[in-house]
Backbone as numpy.savetxt, mean C-alpha at the origin, in Angstrom:
# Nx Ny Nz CAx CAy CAz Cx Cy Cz
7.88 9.36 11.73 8.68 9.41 10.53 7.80 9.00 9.35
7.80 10.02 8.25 7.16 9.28 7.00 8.02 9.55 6.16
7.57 9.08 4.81 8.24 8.63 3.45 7.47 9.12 2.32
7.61 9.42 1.01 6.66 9.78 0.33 7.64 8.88 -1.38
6.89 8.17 -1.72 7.88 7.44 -3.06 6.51 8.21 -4.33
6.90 8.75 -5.33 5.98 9.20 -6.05 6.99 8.86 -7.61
6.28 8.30 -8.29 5.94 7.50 -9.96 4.85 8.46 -10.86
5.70 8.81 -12.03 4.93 9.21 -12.78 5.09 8.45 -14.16
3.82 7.70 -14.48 4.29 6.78 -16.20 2.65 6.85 -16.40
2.73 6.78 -17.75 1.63 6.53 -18.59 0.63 7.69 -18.50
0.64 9.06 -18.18 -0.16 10.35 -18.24 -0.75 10.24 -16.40
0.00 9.34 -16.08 -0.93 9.37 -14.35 0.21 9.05 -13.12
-0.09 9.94 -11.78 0.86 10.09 -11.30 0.63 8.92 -9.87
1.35 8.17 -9.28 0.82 7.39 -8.37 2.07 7.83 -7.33
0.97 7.80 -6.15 1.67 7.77 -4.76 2.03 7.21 -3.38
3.01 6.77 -2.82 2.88 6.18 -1.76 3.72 6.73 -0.47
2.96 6.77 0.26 3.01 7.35 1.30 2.99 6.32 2.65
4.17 6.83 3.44 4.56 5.24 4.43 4.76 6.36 5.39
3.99 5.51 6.55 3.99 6.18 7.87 4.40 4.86 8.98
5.15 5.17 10.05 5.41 3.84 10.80 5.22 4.57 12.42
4.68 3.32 12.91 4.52 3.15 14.51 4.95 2.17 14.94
5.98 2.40 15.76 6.68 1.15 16.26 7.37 0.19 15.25
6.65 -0.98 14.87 7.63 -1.51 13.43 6.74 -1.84 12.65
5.71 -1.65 13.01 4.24 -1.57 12.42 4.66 -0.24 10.81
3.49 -0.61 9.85 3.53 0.25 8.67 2.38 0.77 8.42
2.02 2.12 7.61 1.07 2.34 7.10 1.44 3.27 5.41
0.88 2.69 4.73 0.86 2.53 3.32 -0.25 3.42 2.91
0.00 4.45 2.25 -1.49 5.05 1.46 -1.02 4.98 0.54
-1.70 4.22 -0.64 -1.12 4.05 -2.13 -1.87 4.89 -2.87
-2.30 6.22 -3.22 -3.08 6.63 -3.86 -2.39 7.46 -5.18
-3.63 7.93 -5.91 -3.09 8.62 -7.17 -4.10 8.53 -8.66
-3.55 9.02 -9.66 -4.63 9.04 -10.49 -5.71 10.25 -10.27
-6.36 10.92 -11.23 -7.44 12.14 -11.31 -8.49 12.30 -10.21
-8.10 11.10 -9.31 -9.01 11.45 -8.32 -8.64 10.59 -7.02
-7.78 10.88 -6.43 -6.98 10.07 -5.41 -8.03 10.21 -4.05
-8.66 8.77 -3.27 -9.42 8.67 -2.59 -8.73 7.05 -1.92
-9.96 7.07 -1.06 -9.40 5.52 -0.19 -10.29 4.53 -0.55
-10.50 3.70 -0.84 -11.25 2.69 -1.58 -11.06 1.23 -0.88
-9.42 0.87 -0.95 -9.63 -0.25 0.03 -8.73 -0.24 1.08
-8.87 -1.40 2.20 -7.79 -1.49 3.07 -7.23 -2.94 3.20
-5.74 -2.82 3.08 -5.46 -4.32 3.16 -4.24 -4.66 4.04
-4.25 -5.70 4.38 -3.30 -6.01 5.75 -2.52 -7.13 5.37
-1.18 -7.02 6.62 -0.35 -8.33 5.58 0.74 -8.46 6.84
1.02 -8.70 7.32 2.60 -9.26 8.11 2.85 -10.61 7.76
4.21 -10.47 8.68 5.47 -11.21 8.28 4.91 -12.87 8.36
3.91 -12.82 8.89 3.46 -14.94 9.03 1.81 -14.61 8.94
1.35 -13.58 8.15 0.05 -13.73 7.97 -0.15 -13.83 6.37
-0.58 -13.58 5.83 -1.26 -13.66 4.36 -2.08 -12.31 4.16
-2.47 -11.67 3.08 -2.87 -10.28 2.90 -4.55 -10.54 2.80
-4.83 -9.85 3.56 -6.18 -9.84 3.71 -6.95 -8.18 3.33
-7.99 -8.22 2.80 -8.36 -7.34 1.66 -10.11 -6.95 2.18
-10.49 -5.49 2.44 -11.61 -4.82 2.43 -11.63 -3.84 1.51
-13.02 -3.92 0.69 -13.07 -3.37 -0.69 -14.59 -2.67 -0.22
-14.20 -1.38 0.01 -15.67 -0.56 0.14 -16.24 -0.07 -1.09
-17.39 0.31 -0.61 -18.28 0.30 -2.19 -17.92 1.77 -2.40
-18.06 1.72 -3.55 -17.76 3.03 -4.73 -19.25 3.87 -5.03
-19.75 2.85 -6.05 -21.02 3.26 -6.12 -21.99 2.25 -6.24
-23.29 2.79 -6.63 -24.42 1.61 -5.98 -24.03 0.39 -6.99
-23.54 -0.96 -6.18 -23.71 -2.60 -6.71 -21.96 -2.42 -7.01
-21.31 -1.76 -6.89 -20.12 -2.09 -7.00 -18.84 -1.88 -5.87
-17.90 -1.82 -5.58 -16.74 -2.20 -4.57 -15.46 -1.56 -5.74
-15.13 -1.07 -4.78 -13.33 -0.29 -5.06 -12.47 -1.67 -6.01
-11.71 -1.65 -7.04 -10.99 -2.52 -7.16 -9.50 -2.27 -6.83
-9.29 -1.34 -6.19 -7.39 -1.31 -6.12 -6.91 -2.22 -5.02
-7.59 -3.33 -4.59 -7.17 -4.52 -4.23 -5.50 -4.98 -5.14
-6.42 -5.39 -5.75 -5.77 -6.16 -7.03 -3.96 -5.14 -7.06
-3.80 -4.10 -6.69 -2.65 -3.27 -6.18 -2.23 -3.22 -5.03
-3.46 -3.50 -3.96 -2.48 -3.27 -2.64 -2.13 -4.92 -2.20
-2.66 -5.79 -2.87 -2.00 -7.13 -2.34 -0.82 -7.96 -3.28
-0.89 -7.47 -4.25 0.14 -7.00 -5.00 1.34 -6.58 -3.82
1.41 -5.12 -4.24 1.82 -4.66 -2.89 2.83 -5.44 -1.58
1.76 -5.91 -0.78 1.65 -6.95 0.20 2.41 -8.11 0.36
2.07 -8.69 -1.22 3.06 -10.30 -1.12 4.55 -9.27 -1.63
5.01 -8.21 -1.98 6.04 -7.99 -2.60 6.80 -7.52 -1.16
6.10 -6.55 -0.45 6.76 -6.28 1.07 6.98 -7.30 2.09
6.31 -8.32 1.95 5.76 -8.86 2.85 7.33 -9.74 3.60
8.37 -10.16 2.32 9.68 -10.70 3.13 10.11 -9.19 4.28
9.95 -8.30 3.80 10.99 -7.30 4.56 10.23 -6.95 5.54
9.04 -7.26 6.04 8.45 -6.40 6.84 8.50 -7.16 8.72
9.05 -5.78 9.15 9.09 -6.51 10.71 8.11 -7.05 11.38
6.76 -6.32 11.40 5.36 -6.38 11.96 4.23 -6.29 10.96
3.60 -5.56 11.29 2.00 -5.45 10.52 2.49 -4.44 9.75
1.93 -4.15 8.24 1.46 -3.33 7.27 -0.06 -3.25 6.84
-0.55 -1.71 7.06 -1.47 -1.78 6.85 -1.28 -0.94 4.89
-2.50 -1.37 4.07 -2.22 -0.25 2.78 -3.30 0.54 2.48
-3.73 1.50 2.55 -5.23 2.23 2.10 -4.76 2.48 0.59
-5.37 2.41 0.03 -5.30 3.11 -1.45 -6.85 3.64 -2.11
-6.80 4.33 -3.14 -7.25 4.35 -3.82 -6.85 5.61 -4.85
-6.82 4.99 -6.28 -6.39 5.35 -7.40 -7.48 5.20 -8.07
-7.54 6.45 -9.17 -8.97 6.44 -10.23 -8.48 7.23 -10.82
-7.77 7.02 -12.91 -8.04 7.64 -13.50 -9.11 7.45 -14.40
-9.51 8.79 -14.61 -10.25 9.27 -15.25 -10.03 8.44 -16.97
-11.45 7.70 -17.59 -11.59 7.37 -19.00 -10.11 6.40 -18.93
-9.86 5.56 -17.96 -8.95 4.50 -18.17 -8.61 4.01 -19.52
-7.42 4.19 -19.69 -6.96 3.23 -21.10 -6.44 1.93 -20.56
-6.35 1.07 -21.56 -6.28 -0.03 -21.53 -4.16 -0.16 -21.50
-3.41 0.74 -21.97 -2.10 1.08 -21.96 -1.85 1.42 -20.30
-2.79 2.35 -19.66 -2.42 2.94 -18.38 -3.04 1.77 -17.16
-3.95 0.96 -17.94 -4.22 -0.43 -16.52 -2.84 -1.07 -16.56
-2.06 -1.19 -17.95 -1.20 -2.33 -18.11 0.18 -1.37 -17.43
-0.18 -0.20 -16.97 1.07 0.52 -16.58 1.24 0.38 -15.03
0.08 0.22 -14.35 -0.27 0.19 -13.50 0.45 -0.72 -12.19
0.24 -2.05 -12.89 1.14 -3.21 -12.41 2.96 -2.86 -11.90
3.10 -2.30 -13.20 4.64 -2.05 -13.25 4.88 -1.01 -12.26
4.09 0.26 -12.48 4.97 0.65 -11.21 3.62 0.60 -9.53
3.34 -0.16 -9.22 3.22 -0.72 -8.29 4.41 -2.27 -7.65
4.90 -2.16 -8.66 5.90 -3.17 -8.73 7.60 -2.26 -8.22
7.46 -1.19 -8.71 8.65 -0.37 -8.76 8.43 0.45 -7.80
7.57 0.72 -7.25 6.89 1.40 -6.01 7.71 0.60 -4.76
6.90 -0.83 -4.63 7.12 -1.36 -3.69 8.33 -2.62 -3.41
9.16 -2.20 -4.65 10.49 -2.48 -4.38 11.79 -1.69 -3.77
10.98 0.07 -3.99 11.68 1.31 -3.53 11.03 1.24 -1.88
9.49 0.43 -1.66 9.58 1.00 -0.28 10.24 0.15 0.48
10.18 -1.32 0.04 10.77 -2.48 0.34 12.32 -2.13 1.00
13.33 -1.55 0.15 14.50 -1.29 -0.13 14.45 0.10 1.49
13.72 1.04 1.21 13.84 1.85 2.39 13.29 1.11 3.26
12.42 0.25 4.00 12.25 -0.25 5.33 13.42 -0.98 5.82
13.89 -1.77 4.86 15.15 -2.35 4.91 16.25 -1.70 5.50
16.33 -0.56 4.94 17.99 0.23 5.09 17.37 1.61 6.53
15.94 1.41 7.19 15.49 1.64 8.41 14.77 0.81 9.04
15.14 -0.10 9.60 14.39 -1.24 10.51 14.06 -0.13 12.15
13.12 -0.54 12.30 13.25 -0.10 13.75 13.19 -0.95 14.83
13.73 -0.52 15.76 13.72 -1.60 17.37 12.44 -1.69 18.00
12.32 -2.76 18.35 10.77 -2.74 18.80 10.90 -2.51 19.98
9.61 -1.68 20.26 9.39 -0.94 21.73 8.83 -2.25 22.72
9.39 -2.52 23.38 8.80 -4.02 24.18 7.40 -3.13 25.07
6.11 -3.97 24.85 4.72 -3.86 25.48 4.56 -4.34 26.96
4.42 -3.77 28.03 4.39 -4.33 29.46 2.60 -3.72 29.69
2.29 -5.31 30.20 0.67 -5.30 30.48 0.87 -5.29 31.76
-0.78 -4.89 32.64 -1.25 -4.52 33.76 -1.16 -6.23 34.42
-0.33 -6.14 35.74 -0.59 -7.38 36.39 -1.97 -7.48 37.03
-2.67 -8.45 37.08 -4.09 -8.85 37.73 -3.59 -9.64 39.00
C-alpha cells in the first residue's frame, strides 16, 4: 500500500511519498527542480531521529536533514514501528521566501501523513525464529 501527499507553495512543488511494510514506514520526501535522494533518516516510537547526509558535491553533504527530522519528531507520536525518510529537494537559485516556505509545508505535509497512518494502523505480523 502507498500514499502520495503532494504541496504546492512558493513556485515549488514538494512530495511525499509513504510506502509501508508491516508497521514499519518509508517516507520519500522529495521535490523542487531537481528531486533526488540526498539524505536518510530514521526515527521510531522510543528511538530519537538519527540522520545520514551524503555528499552532494566535492566538501559538501545534502542538507534536507534539517526537513526530514523535522519530519521525524512531528510523526514520531503516531508511529507504530520504524520510519525510514529519504529525501531530497533542490530548488533551483533558492530564494530566501521559498527556504522560509519550506518549513511550513513540511509541517503540513507531515501532519496530513501523521493523520493518514493514524486513521490506517496496521496489525503487526508476529516474527517466529528458527529453534536451535
Amino acid at each position: 500500500m502507498s500514499q502520495t501527499f503532494v504541496l504546492t507553495q512558493a513556485g515549488f512543488k514538494l512530495e511525499a511519498i509513504i510506502e509501508r511494510q508491516n508497521q514499519d514506514v518509508l517516507i520519500q520526501l522529495i521535490g523542487g527542480d531537481v528531486p533526488h535522494y540526498g539524505v536518510v533518516t530514521t526515527v521510531g516510537p522510543t528511538t530519537e531521529p538519527q540522520t545520514i547526509a551524503l555528499p552532494s558535491r566535492p566538501g559538501h553533504h545534502h542538507q534536507e536533514g534539517v526537513l526530514t527530522e523535522l519530519m521525524a519528531r512531528l510523526l514520531k507520536p503516531v508511529l507504530q514501528n520504524n520510519a525510514v525518510i529519504v529525501s531530497g529537494v533542490h530548488v533551483n537559485c533558492i530564494q530566501p521566501e521559498q527556504m522560509q516556505a519550506m518549513t511550513g509545508m513540511v509541517t503540513t505535509l507531515s501532519h496530513e501523513i501523521g493523520s493518514w497512518l493514524t486513521a490506517h494502523p496496521r496489525e503487526k505480523v508476529i516474527e517466529r525464529f528458527a529453534k536451535r
